[in-house]
Coordinates of C-alpha atoms and ligand atoms in Angstrom, one line a residue:
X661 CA 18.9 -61.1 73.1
X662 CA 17.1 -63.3 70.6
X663 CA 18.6 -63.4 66.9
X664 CA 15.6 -63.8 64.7
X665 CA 16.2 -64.4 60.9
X666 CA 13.7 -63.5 58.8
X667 CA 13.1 -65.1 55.5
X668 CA 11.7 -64.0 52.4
X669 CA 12.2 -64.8 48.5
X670 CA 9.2 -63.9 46.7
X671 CA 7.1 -60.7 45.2
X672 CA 4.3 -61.1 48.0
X673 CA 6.6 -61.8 51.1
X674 CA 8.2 -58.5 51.0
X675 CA 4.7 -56.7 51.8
X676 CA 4.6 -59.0 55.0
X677 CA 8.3 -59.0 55.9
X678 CA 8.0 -54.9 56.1
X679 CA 6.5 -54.1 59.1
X680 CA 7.6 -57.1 61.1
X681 CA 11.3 -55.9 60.4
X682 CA 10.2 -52.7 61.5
X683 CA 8.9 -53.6 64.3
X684 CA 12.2 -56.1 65.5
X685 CA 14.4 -53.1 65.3
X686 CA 12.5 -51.0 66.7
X687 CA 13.1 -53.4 69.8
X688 CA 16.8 -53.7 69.2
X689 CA 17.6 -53.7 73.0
X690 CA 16.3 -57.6 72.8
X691 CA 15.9 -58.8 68.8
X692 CA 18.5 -58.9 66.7
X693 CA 17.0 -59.3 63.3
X694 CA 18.5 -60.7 60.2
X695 CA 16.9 -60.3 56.6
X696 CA 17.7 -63.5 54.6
X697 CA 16.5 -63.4 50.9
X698 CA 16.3 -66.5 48.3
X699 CA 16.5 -64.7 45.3
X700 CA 13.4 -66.6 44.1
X701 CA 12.6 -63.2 42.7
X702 CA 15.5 -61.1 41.6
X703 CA 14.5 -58.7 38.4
X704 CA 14.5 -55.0 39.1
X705 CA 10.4 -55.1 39.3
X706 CA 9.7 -58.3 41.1
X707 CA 12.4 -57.7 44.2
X708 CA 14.7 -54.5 44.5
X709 CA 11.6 -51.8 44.1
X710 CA 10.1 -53.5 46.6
X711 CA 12.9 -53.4 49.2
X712 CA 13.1 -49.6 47.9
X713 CA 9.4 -48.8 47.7
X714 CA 8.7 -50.2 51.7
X715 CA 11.8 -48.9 53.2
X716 CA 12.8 -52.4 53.6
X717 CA 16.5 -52.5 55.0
X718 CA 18.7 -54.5 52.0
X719 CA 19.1 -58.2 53.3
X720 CA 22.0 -59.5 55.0
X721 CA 22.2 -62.2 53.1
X722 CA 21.2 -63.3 49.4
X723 CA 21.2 -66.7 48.4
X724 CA 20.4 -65.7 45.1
X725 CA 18.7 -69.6 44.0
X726 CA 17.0 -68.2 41.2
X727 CA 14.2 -69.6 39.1
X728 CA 13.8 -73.1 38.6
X729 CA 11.2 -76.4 38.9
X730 CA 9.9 -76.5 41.9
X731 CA 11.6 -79.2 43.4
X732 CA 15.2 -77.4 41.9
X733 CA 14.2 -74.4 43.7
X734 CA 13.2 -76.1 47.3
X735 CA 15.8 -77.7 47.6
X736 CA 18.7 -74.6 46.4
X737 CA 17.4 -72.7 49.1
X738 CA 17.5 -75.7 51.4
X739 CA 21.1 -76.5 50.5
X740 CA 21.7 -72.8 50.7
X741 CA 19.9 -71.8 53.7
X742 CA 21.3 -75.0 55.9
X743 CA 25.1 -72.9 55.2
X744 CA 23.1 -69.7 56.7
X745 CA 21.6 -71.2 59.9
X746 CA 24.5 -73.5 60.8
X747 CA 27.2 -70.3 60.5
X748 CA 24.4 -67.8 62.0
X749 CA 22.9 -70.0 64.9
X750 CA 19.4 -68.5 65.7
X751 CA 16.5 -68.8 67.9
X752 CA 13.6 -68.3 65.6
X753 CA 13.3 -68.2 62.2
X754 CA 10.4 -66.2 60.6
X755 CA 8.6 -67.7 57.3
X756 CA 6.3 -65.6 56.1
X757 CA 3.3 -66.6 53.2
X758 CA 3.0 -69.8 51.3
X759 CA 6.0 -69.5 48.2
X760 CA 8.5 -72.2 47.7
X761 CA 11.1 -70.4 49.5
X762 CA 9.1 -70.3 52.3
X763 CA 8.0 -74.0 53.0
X764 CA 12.4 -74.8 52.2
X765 CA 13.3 -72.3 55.2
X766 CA 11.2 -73.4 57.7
X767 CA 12.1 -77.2 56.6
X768 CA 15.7 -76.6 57.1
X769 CA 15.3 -74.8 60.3
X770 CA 12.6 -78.1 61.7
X771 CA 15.9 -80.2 60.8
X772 CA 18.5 -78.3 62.8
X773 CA 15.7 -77.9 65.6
X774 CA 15.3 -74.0 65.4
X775 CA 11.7 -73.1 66.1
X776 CA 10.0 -71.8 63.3
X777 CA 7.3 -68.9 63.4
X778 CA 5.0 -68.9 60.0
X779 CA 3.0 -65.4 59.6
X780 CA 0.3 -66.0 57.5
X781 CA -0.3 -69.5 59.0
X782 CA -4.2 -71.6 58.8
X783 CA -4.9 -70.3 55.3
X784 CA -6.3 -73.5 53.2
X785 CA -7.6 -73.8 49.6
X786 CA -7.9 -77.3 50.2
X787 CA -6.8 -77.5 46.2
X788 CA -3.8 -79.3 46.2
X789 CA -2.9 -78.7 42.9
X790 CA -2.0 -75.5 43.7
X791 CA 2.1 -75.6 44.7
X792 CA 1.0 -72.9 48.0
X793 CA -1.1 -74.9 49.6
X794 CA 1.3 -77.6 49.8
X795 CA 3.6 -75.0 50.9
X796 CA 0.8 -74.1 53.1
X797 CA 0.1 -77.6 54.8
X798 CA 3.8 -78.4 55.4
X799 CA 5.2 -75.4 57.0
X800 CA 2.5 -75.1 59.0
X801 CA 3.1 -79.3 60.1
X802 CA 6.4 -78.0 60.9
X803 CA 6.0 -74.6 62.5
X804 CA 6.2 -74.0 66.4
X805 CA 4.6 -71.1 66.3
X806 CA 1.7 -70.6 64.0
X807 CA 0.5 -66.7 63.1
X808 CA -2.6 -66.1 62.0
X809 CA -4.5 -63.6 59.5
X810 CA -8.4 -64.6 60.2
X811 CA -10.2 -67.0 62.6
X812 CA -11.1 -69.1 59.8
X813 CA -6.9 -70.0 59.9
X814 CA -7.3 -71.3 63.6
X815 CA -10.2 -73.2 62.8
X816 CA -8.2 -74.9 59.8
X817 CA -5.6 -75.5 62.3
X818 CA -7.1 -76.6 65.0
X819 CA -9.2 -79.1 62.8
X820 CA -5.7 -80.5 61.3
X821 CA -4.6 -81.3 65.0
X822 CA -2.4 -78.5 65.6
X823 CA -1.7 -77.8 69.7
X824 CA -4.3 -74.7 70.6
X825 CA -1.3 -72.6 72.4
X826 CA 0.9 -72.7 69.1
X827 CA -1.7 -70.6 67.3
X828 CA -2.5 -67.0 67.8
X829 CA -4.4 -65.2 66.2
X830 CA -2.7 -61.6 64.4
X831 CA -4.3 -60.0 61.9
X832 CA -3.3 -59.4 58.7
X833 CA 0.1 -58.1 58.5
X834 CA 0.1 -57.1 54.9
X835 CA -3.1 -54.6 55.7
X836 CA 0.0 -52.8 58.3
X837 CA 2.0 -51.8 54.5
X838 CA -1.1 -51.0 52.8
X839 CA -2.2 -48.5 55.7
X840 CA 1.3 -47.2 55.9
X841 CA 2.1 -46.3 52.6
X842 CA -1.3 -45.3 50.9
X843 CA -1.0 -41.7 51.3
X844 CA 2.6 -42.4 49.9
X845 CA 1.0 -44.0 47.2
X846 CA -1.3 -40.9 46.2
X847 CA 1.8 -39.2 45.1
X848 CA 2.5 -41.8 42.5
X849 CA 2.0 -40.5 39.0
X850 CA 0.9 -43.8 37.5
X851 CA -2.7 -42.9 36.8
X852 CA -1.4 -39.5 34.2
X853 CA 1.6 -41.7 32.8
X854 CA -1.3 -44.2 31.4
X855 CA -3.5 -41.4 30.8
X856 CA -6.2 -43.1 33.5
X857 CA -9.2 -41.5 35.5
X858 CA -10.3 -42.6 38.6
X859 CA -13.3 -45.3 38.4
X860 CA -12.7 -45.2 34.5
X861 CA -10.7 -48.3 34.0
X862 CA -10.2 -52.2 35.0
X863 CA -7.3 -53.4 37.0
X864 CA -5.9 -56.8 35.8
X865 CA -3.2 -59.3 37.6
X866 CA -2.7 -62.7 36.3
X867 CA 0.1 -65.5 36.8
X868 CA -1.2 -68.6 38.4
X869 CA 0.4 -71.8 37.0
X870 CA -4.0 -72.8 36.6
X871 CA -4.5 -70.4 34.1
X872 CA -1.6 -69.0 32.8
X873 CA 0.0 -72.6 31.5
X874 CA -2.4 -74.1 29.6
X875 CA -3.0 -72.1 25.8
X876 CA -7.3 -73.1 25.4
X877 CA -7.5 -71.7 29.5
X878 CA -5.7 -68.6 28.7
X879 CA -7.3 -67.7 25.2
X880 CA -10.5 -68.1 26.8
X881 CA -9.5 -65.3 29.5
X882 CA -8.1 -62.7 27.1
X883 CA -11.9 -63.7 25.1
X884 CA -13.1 -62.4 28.6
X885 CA -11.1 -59.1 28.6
X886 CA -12.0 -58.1 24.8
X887 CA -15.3 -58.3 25.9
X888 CA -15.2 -56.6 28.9
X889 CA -12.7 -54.0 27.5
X890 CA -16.0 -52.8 25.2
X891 CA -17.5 -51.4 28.6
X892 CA -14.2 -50.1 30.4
X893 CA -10.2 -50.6 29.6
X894 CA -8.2 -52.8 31.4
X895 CA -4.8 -52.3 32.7
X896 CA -2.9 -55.5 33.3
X897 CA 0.8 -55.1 34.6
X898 CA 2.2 -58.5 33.1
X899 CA 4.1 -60.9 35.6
X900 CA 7.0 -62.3 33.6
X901 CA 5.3 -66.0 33.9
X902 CA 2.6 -64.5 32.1
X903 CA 4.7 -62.0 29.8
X904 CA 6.7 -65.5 28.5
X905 CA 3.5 -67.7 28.1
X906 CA 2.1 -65.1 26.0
X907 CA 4.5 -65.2 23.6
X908 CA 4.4 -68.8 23.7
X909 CA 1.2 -69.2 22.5
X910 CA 1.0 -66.9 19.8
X911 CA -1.1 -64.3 21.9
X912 CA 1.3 -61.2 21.8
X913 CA -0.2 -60.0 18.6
X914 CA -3.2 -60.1 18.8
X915 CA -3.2 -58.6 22.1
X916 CA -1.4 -55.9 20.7
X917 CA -4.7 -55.3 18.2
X918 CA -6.9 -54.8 21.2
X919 CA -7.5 -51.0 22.1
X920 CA -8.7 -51.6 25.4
X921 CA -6.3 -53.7 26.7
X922 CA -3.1 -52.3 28.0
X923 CA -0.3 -54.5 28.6
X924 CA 2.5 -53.0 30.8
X925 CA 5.7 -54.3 32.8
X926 CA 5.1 -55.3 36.6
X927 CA 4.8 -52.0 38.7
X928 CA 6.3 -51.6 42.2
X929 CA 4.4 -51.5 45.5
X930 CA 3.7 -47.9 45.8
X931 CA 2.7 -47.8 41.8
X932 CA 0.5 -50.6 41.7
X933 CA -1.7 -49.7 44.9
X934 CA -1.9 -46.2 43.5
X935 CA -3.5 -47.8 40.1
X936 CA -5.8 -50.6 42.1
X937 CA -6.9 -48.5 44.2
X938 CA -8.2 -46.3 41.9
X939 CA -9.6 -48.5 39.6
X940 CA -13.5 -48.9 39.1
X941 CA -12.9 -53.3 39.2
X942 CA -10.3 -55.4 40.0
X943 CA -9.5 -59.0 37.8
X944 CA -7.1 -61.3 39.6
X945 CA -5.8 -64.5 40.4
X946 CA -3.5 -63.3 43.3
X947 CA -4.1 -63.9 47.1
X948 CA -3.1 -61.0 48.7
X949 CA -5.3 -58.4 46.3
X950 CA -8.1 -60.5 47.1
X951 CA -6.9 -58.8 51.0
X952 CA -6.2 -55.4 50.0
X953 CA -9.3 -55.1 47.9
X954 CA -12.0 -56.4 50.4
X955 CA -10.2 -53.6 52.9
X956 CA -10.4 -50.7 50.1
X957 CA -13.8 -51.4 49.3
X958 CA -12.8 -51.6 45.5
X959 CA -14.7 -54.7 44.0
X960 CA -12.8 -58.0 43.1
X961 CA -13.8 -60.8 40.3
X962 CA -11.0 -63.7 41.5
X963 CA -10.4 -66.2 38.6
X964 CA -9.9 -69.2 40.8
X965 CA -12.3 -72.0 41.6
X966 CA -11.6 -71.5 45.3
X967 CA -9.6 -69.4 48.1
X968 CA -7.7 -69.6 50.6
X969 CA -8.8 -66.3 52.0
X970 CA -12.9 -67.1 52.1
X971 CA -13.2 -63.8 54.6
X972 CA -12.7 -61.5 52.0
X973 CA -15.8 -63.5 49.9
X974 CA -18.0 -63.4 53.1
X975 CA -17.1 -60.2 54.6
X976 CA -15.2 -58.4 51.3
X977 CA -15.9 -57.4 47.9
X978 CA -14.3 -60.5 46.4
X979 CA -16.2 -63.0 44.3
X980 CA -14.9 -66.2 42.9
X981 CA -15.3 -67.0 39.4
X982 CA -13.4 -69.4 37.9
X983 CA -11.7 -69.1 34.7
X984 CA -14.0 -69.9 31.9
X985 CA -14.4 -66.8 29.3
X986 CA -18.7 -66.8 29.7
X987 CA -18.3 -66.5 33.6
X988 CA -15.8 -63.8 33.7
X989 CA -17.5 -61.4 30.9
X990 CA -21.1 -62.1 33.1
X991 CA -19.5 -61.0 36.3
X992 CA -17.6 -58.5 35.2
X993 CA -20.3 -56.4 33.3
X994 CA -22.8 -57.2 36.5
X995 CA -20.2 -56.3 38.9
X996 CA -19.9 -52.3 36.6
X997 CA -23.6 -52.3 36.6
X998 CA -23.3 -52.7 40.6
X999 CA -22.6 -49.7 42.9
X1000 CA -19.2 -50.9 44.1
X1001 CA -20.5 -51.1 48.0
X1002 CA -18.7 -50.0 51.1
X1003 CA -14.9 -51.4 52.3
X1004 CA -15.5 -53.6 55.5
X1005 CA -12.6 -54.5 57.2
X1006 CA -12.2 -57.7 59.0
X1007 CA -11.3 -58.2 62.7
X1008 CA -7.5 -57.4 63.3
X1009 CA -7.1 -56.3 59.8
X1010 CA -6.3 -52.5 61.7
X1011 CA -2.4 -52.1 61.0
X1012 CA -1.1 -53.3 63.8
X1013 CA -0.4 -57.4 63.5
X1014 CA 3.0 -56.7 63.2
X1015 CA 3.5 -55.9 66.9
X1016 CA 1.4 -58.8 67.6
X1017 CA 3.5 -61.2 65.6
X1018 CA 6.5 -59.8 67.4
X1019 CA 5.0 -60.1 71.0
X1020 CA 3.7 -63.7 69.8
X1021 CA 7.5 -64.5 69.7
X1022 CA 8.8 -62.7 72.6
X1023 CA 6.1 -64.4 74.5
X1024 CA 6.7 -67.9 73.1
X1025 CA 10.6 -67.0 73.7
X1026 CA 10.0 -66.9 77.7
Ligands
LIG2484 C1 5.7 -67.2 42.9 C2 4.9 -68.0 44.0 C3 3.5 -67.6 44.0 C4 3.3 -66.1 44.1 C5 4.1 -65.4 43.0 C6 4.1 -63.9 43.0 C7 5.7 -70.3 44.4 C8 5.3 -71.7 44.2 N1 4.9 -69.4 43.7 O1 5.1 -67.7 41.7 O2 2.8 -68.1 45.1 O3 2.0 -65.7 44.0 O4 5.5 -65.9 43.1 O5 4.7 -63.4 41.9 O6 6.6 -70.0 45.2 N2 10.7 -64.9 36.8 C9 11.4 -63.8 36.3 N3 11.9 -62.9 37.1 C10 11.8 -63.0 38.5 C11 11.1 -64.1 39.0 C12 10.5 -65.0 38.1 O7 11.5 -63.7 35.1 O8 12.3 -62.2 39.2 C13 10.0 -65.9 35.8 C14 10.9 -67.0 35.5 O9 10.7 -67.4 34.2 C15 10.3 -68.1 36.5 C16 8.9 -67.7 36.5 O10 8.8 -66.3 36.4 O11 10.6 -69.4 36.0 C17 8.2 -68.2 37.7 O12 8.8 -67.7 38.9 P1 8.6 -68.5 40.3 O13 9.3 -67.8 41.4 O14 9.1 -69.9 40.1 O15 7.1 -68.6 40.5 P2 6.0 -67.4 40.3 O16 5.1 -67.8 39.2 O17 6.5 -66.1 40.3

C-alpha cells in the first residue's frame, strides 16, 4: 500500500488536485490518499466552492495558515505541515503548481526525506520577480519525481541539470477538470444572471502582485478597459488582492461610473468556465487561463511581460502584452476585429494526465 498525501492551498491547485485524487481512489486496493490543505485560501469563493464545484472529497486535514507575507506564510505551513508528515509517515507527497504552499510542502517533506512528486513541474518565466517562479525553481531542485505539462518543461529541466529518468512527461492535468466538467458547466446560469450573450462581452481576471500593487500600473489598465469597454463590456470577477487594492487607491468610484465595466465577486469553477468560455476575448494575468483558453479556442490578451506557459503563445490563442494602457487597448480592439481562429490542443493536453501522474508514481514506487 503506498500512503500518498496530497497537498494543496491555493485557488489554482484545486483544479489540478481533482482528478489526481480521483484517480488514487479509484486504485484504493494499493494508494491510500490523504488530502492536506493550507488554508492559504479559505473564503467561501476562493476554496470551499471549489472543493464543492469538482467533487473534491473535503481534506483530511486543514492547517488553516491563512494569509500573510510571504515568508510568514512558507514557513506556517512548514511548521504546520512538519506535525502532519511526522504523525502521518508517508511515501510520497504530491505538490501540485507553483503557490507558496506548494514550494513549503515539498521543502518539509526533502527534510524528513519523503520523496516528493511536483505536477506541473519544468514551467519557467525565467522572471524572478515573480514569487512562482521561485516556487517554481525550488520545488522542482527538490523534487524526486518531476511531472510535466509540455515538452518545453523537460527541456527547462533538463537544461537546469535535472537526472533524465526523474522527469516524465504528463500532460496537462488541469485540461482533465476542464473536459470533465464543461457540459456541467453549460448548466450554469451565470450568462442570464449578468444579463450576457454569447461572443457579446469581455472576460477579465486580474491579481498579480506586478500589476495589481503599484497605483500608476493599475490606473493605466482600468485606462485600457474604458477604452476597450466602448467596443464590448467587460466582466471582471474581482480577486480579493485586487478588490482591496482598489479601494486603496481611490479607484472604486470611479469604476463604479463606468457602464461597461462590471465588477463582480470571484465565481466558482463551474461559474467562471461557463462565463470564459463564452466570452468573445479573454484579459488576464493568470497562468492557468492562458491553458484553458488556448484549448477552447477563445482568444487570450495576457498582461504579463512573459510566460511560463510559451505553448499556449506558439501553439494557442494567447498573446503577451504587457501591462501598459496603449498596448492593451491596440490588442484588444485588433484581437475583436480578428476572427477568433480555431482551439488547437497541445500534445497530452487530452484529459487523461491524471492517470499518467498516478502511474508515474506507482512506477517510481517499484
Ligand atoms: C496566490 C498565489 C498565486 C495564484 C493565486 C490565485 C502565491 C505566491 N501566489 O496569490 O500564484 O495565482 O493565489 O488566486 O502563492 N485573500 C483573501 N481571501 C482568501 C485568500 C486571500 O481575502 O481566501 C487576500 C488576502 O488579503 C491576502 C491576499 O488576498 O493577503 C493575497 O493572498 P495570497 O494567498 O497571499 O496570494 P494571492 O495573491 O491569492
Amino acid at each position: 500500500m503506498l500512503r500518498i498525501i496530497n497537498v494543496v492551498g491555493a485557488r489554482p491547485n484545486f483544479m489540478k488536485i481533482a482528478p489526481v485524487i480521483d484517480e488514487m481512489r479509484r486504485r484504493s486496493d494499493r494508494i491510500e490518499p490523504i488530502l492536506v490543505h493550507t488554508g492559504q485560501h479559505y473564503d467561501e469563493s476562493m476554496s470551499d466552492s471549489f472543493f464543492e464545484d469538482l467533487d473534491i472529497p473535503r481534506p483530511d486535514i486543514n492547517l488553516e495558515i491563512g494569509s500573510g507575507s510571504h515568508s510568514e506564510q512558507t514557513a506556517r505551513v512548514m511548521i504546520a505541515f512538519e506535525h502532519v508528515l511526522l504523525q502521518h509517515p508517508a511515501d510520497w507527497v504530491v505538490v501540485v503548481g507553483d503557490v507558496n504552499s506548494t514550494m513549503a510542502a515539498a521543502i518539509v517533506a526533502a527534510k524528513l526525506n519523503v520523496r516528493i512528486a511536483h505536477v506541473e513541474a519544468g514551467l519557467r518565466s525565467g522572471d524572478r520577480t515573480m514569487p512562482e517562479e521561485i516556487n517554481r525553481v525550488v520545488t522542482d531542485a527538490l523534487a524526486d519525481l518531476l511531472l510535466t505539462p509540455s515538452r518545453d518543461a523537460n527541456e527547462n529541466l533538463l537544461r537546469e541539470g535535472v537526472a533524465e529518468q526523474k522527469i516524465s512527461f504528463v500532460g496537462n492535468v488541469m485540461i482533465d477538470t476542464l473536459y470533465r466538467h464543461i457540459k456541467k458547466a453549460r448548466r450554469s446560469s451565470v450568462l442570464e444572471r449578468l444579463n450576457l450573450r454569447p461572443r457579446q462581452f469581455c472576460a477579465m481576471t486580474l491579481h498579480r502582485p506586478s500589476n495589481v500593487d503599484d497605483a500608476k500600473i493599475l490606473t493605466g489598465i482600468i485606462d485600457a478597459l474604458e477604452a476597450i469597454g466602448e467596443r464590448l463590456p467587460i466582466v471582471f470577477p474581482v480577486h480579493p488582492r485586487t478588490r482591496e487594492r482598489l479601494e486603496q487607491f481611490n479607484l472604486s468610484k470611479r469604476i463604479g461610473k463606468m457602464k461597461s465595466l462590471f465588477l463582480i465577486e470571484p465565481l466558482g469553477y463551474l461559474d467562471f468556465l461557463q462565463l470564459y468560455s463564452n466570452s468573445r476575448l479573454v484579459l488576464t494575468d493568470s497562468g492557468g487561463i492562458q491553458e484553458e483558453t488556448t484549448v477552447l479556442g477563445i482568444p487570450c490578451l495576457t498582461l504579463r511581460p512573459n510566460t511560463e506557459r510559451p505553448i499556449t503563445v506558439f501553439e494557442g490563442t494567447n498573446r503577451l502584452v504587457g501591462n501598459t494602457p496603449d498596448a492593451i487597448m491596440r490588442e484588444a480592439l485588433a484581437a475583436l476585429d480578428r476572427p477568433a481562429g480555431a482551439a488547437r490542443v497541445p500534445e497530452l493536453w487530452d484529459g487523461h494526465a491524471a492517470e499518467r501522474i498516478v502511474d508515474a508514481i506507482e512506477e517510481a514506487s517499484r
